[in-house]
CSV table of C-alpha atoms and ligand atoms in Angstrom, one decimal:
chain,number,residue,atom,x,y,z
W,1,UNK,CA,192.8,-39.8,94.5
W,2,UNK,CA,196.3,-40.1,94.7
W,3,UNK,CA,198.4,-41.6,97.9
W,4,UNK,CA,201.8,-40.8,98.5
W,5,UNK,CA,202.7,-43.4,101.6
W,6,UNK,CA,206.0,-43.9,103.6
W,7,UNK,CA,207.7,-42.9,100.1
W,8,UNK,CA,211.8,-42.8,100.0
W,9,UNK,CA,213.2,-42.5,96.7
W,10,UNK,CA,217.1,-43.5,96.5
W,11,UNK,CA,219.1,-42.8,93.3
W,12,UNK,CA,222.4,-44.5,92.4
W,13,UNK,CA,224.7,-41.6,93.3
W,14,UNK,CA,223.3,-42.2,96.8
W,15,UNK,CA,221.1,-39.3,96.8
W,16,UNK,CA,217.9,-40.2,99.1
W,17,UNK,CA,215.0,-38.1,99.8
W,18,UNK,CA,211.9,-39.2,102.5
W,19,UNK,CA,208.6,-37.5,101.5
W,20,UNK,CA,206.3,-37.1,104.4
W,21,UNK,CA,202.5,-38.4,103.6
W,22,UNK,CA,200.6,-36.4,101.0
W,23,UNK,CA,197.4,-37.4,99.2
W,24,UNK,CA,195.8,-35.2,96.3
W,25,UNK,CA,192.3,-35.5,95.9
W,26,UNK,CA,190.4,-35.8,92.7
W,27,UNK,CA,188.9,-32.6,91.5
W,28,UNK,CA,191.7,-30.5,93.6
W,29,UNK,CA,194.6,-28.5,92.1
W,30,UNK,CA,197.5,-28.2,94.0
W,31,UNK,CA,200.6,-25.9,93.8
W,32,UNK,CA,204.4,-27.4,94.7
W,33,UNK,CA,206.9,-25.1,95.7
W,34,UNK,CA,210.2,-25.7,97.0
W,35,UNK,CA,214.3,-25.3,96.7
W,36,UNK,CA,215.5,-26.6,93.9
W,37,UNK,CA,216.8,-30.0,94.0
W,38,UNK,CA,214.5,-31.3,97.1
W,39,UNK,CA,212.2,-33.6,95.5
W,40,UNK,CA,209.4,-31.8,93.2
W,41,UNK,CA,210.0,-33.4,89.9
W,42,UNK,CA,210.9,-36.7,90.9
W,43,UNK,CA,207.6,-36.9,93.1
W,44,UNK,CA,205.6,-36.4,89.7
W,45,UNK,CA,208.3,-38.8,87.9
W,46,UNK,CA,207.4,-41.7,90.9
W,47,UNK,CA,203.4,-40.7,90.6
W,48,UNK,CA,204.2,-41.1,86.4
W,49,UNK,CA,205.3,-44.1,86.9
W,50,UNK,CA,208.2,-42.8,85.2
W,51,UNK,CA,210.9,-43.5,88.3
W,52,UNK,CA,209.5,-45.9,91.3
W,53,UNK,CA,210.3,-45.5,95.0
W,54,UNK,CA,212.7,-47.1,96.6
W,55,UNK,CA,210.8,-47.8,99.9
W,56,UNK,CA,206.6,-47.0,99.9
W,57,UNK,CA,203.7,-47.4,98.0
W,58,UNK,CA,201.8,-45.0,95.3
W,59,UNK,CA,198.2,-45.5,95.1
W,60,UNK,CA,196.2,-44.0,92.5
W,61,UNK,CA,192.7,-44.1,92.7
W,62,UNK,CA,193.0,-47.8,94.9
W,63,UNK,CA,195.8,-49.0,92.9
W,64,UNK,CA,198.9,-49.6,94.2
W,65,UNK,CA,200.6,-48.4,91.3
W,66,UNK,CA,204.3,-49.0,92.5
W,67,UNK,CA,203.7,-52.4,92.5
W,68,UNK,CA,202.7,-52.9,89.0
W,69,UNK,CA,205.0,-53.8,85.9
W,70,UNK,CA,207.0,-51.2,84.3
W,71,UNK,CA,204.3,-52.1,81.0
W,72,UNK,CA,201.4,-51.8,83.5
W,73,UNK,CA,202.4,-48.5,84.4
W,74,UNK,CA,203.3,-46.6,81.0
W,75,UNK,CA,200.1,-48.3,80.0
W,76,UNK,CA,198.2,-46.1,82.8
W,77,UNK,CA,200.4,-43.2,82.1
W,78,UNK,CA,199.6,-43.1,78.2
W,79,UNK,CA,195.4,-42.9,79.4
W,80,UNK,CA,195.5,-41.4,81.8
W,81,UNK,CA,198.3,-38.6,82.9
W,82,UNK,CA,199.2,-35.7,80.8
W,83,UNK,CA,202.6,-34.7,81.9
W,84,UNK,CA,204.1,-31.5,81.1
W,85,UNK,CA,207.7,-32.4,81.6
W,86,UNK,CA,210.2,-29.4,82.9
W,87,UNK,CA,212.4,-29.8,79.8
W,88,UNK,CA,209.7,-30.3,77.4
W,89,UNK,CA,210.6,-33.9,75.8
W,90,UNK,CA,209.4,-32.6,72.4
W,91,UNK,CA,211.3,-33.5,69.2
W,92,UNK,CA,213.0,-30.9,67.7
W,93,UNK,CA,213.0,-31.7,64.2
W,94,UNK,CA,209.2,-32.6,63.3
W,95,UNK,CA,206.6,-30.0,63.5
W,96,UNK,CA,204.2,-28.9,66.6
W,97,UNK,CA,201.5,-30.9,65.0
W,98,UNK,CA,204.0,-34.1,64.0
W,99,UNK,CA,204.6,-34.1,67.8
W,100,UNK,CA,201.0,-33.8,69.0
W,101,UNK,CA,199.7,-35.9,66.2
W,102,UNK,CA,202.7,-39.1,67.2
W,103,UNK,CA,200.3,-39.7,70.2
W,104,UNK,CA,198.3,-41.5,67.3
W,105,UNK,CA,200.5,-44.5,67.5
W,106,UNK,CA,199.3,-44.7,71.6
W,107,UNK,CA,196.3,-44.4,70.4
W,108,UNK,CA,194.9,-40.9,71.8
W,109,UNK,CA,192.5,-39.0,69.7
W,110,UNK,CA,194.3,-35.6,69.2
W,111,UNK,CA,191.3,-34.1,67.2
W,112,UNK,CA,191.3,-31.2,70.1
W,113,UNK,CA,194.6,-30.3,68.6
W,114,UNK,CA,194.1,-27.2,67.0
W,115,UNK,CA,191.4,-26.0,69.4
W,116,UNK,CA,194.0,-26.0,72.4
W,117,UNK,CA,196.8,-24.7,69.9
W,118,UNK,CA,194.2,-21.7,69.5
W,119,UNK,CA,193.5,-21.7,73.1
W,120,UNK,CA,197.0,-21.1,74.2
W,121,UNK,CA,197.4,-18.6,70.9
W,122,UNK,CA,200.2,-20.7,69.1
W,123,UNK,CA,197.8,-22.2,66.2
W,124,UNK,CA,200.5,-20.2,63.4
W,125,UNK,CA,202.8,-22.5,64.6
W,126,UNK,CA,201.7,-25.8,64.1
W,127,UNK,CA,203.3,-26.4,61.2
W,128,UNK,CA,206.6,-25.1,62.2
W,129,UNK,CA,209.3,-27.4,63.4
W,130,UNK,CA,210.0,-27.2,67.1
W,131,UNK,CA,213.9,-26.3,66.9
W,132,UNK,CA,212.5,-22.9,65.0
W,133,UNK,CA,210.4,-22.1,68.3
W,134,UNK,CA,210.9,-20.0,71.3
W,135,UNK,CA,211.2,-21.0,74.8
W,136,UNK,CA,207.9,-19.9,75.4
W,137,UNK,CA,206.2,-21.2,72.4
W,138,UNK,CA,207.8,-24.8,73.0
W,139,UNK,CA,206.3,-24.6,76.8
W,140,UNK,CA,202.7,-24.5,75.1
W,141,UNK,CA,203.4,-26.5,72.5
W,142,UNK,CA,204.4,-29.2,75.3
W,143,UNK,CA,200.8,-28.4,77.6
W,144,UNK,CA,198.8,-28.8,74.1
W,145,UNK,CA,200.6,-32.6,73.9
W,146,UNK,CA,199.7,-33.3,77.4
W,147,UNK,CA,196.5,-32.3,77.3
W,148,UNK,CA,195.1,-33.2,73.9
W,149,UNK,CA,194.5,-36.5,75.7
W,150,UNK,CA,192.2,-35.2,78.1
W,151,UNK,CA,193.9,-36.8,81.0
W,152,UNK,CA,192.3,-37.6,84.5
W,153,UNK,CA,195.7,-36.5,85.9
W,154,UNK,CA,198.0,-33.3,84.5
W,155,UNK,CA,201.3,-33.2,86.1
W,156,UNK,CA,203.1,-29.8,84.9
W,157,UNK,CA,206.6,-29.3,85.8
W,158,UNK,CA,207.1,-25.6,85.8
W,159,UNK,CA,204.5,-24.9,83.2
W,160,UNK,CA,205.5,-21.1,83.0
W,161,UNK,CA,209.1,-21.5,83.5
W,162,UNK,CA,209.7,-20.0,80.3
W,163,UNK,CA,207.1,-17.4,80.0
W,164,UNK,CA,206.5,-13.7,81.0
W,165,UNK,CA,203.8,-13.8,83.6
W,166,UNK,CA,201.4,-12.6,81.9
W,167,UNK,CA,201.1,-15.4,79.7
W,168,UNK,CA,202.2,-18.2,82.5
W,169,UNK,CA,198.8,-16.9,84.2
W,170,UNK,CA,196.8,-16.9,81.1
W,171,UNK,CA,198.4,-20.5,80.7
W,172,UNK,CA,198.0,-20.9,84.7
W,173,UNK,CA,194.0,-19.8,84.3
W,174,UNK,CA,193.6,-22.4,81.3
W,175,UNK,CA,195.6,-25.1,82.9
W,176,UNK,CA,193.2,-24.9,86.1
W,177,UNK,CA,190.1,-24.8,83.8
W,178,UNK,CA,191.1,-27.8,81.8
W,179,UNK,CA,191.3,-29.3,84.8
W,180,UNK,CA,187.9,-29.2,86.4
W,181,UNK,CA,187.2,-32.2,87.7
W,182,UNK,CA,190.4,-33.9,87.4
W,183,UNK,CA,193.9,-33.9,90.0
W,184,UNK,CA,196.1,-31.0,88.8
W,185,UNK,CA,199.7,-31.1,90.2
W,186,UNK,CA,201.9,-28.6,89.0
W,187,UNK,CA,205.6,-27.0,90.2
W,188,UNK,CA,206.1,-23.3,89.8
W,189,UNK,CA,208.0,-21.3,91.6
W,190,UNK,CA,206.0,-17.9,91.0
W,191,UNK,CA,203.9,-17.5,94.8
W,192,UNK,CA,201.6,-14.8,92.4
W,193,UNK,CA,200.0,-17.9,90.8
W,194,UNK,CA,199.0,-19.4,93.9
W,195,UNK,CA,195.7,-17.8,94.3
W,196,UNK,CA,194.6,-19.9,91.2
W,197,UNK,CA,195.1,-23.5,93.4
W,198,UNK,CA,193.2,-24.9,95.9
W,199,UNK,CA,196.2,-26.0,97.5
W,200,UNK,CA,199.8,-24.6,97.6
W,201,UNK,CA,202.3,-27.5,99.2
W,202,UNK,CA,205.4,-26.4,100.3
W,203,UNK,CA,207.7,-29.3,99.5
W,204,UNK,CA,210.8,-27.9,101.7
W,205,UNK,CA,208.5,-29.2,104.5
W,206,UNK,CA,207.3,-32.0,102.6
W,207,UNK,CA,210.7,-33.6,101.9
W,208,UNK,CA,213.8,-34.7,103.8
W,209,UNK,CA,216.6,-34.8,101.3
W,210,UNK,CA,219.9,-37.0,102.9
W,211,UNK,CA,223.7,-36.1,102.0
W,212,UNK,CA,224.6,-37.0,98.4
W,213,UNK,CA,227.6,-38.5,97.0
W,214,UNK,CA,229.6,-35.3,97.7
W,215,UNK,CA,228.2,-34.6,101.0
W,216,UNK,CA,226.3,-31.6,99.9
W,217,UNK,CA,222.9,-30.8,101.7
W,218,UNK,CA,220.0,-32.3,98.8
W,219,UNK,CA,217.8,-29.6,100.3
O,1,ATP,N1,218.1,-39.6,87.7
O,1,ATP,C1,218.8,-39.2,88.8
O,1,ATP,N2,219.9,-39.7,89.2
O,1,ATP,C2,220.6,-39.3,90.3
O,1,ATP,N3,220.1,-38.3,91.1
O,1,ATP,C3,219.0,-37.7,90.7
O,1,ATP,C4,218.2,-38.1,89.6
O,1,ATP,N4,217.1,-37.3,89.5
O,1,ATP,C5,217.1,-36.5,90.5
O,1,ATP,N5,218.3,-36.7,91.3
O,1,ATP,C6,218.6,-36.0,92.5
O,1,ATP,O1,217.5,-36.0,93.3
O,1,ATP,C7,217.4,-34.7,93.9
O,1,ATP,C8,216.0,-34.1,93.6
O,1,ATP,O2,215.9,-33.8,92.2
O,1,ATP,P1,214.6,-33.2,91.6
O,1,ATP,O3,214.9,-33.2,90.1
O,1,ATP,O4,213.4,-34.0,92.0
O,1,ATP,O5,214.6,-31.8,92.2
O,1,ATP,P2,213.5,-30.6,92.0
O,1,ATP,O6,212.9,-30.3,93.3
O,1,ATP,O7,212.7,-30.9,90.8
O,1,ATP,O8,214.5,-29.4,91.6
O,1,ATP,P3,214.4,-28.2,90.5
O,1,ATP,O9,213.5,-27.1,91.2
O,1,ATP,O10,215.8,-27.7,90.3
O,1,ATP,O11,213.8,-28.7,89.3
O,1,ATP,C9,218.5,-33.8,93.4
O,1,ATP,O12,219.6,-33.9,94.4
O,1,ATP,C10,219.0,-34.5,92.2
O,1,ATP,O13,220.3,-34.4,91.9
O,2,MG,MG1,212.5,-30.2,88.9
């Protein structure tokens, strides 16, 4: 279970944003929606461990994990979350399987490689370097590296952001199979693909975004 509590996140440019309480249970999947800019990828950056709040406390599963050390918490990140990240993070000049296979060094078995390259139909790729991909191919390549863990916890920014929707529901449908049993978060602005969550939060509500630097509304 994951606790979102009394959360403010500031950045440096003065940009603030308040989330209001959540708490995603384990074995759920939930959907975030919401205008761009109020809050949805920097929620899964604080629950990462990637960013921490300025003001509140996440607890994941009885840990307060916005207390630990920066090391503690890319520790738990490495096990345990598989983060599919909005802009991919993948390096451009090795191959798909270079990329999946670099987890090695974090020690993650990534024998499932292939089978979830198959899965999500880009297996003829995976010796193809990831500059010479599509938008769409580079999307899955990036769910295979988050998954290929097996992680208790899959954060997926905009999963299908770069696919037509038939394939971001076929990739929808796998991601909420995958994730029996275990917390699915994942952004997507496409309301067709909320039938496939148990939950669809509606982060407009969820957030309260103060005036940035240039006295712009954050929301
Ligand atoms: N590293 C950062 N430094 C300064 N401001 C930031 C940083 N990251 C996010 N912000 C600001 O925080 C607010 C929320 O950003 P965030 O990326 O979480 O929005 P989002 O809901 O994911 O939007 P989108 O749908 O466009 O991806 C924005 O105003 C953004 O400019
Ligand atoms: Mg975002």
């Amino acid at each position: 279970m994951i606790e979102i509590k009394n959360i403010m996140k500031q950045f440096q440019n003065e940009t603030a944003i308040e989330y209001k309480d959540m708490t995603f249970e384990t074995g759920k999947s939930y959907m975030l929606l919401g205008a761009s800019g109020c809050g949805k990828s920097t929620l899964l950056n604080m629950i990462a461990g990637i960013l921490t709040p300025t003001k509140g406390s996440i607890v994941i599963d009885g840990v307060e994990t916005s207390k630990q050390s920066q090391r503690e918490r890319d520790k738990f990140r490495i096990q345990n979350i598989g983060y599919i990240f909005q802009d991919f993070k993948l390096l451009n000049d090795m191959t798909v399987m270079d990329n999946i296979n670099i987890l090695r060094l974090e020690n993650v078995d990534t024998s499932n490689a292939v089978q979830l390259l198959k899965n999500l139909g880009i297996e003829e790729k995976k010796n193809s370097k990831i500059k010479h991909l599509s938008g769409g191919q580079k999307q899955r390549v990036a769910i295979v590296r988050a998954l290929v863990k097996k992680p208790d916890i899959i954060l997926a920014d905009e999963p299908t952001g770069n696919l037509n929707f038939a394939i971001g529901e076929q990739v929808i449908k796998e991601l909420v199979e995958i994730s029996q049993g275990k917390t699915l978060i994942a952004v997507t602005h496409d309301e067709r693909l909320a039938k496939y969550f148990d939950e669809v939060i509606d982060m407009n509500e969820m957030t309260d975004g103060r005036r940035d630097l240039y006295g712009e509304e954050v929301k």
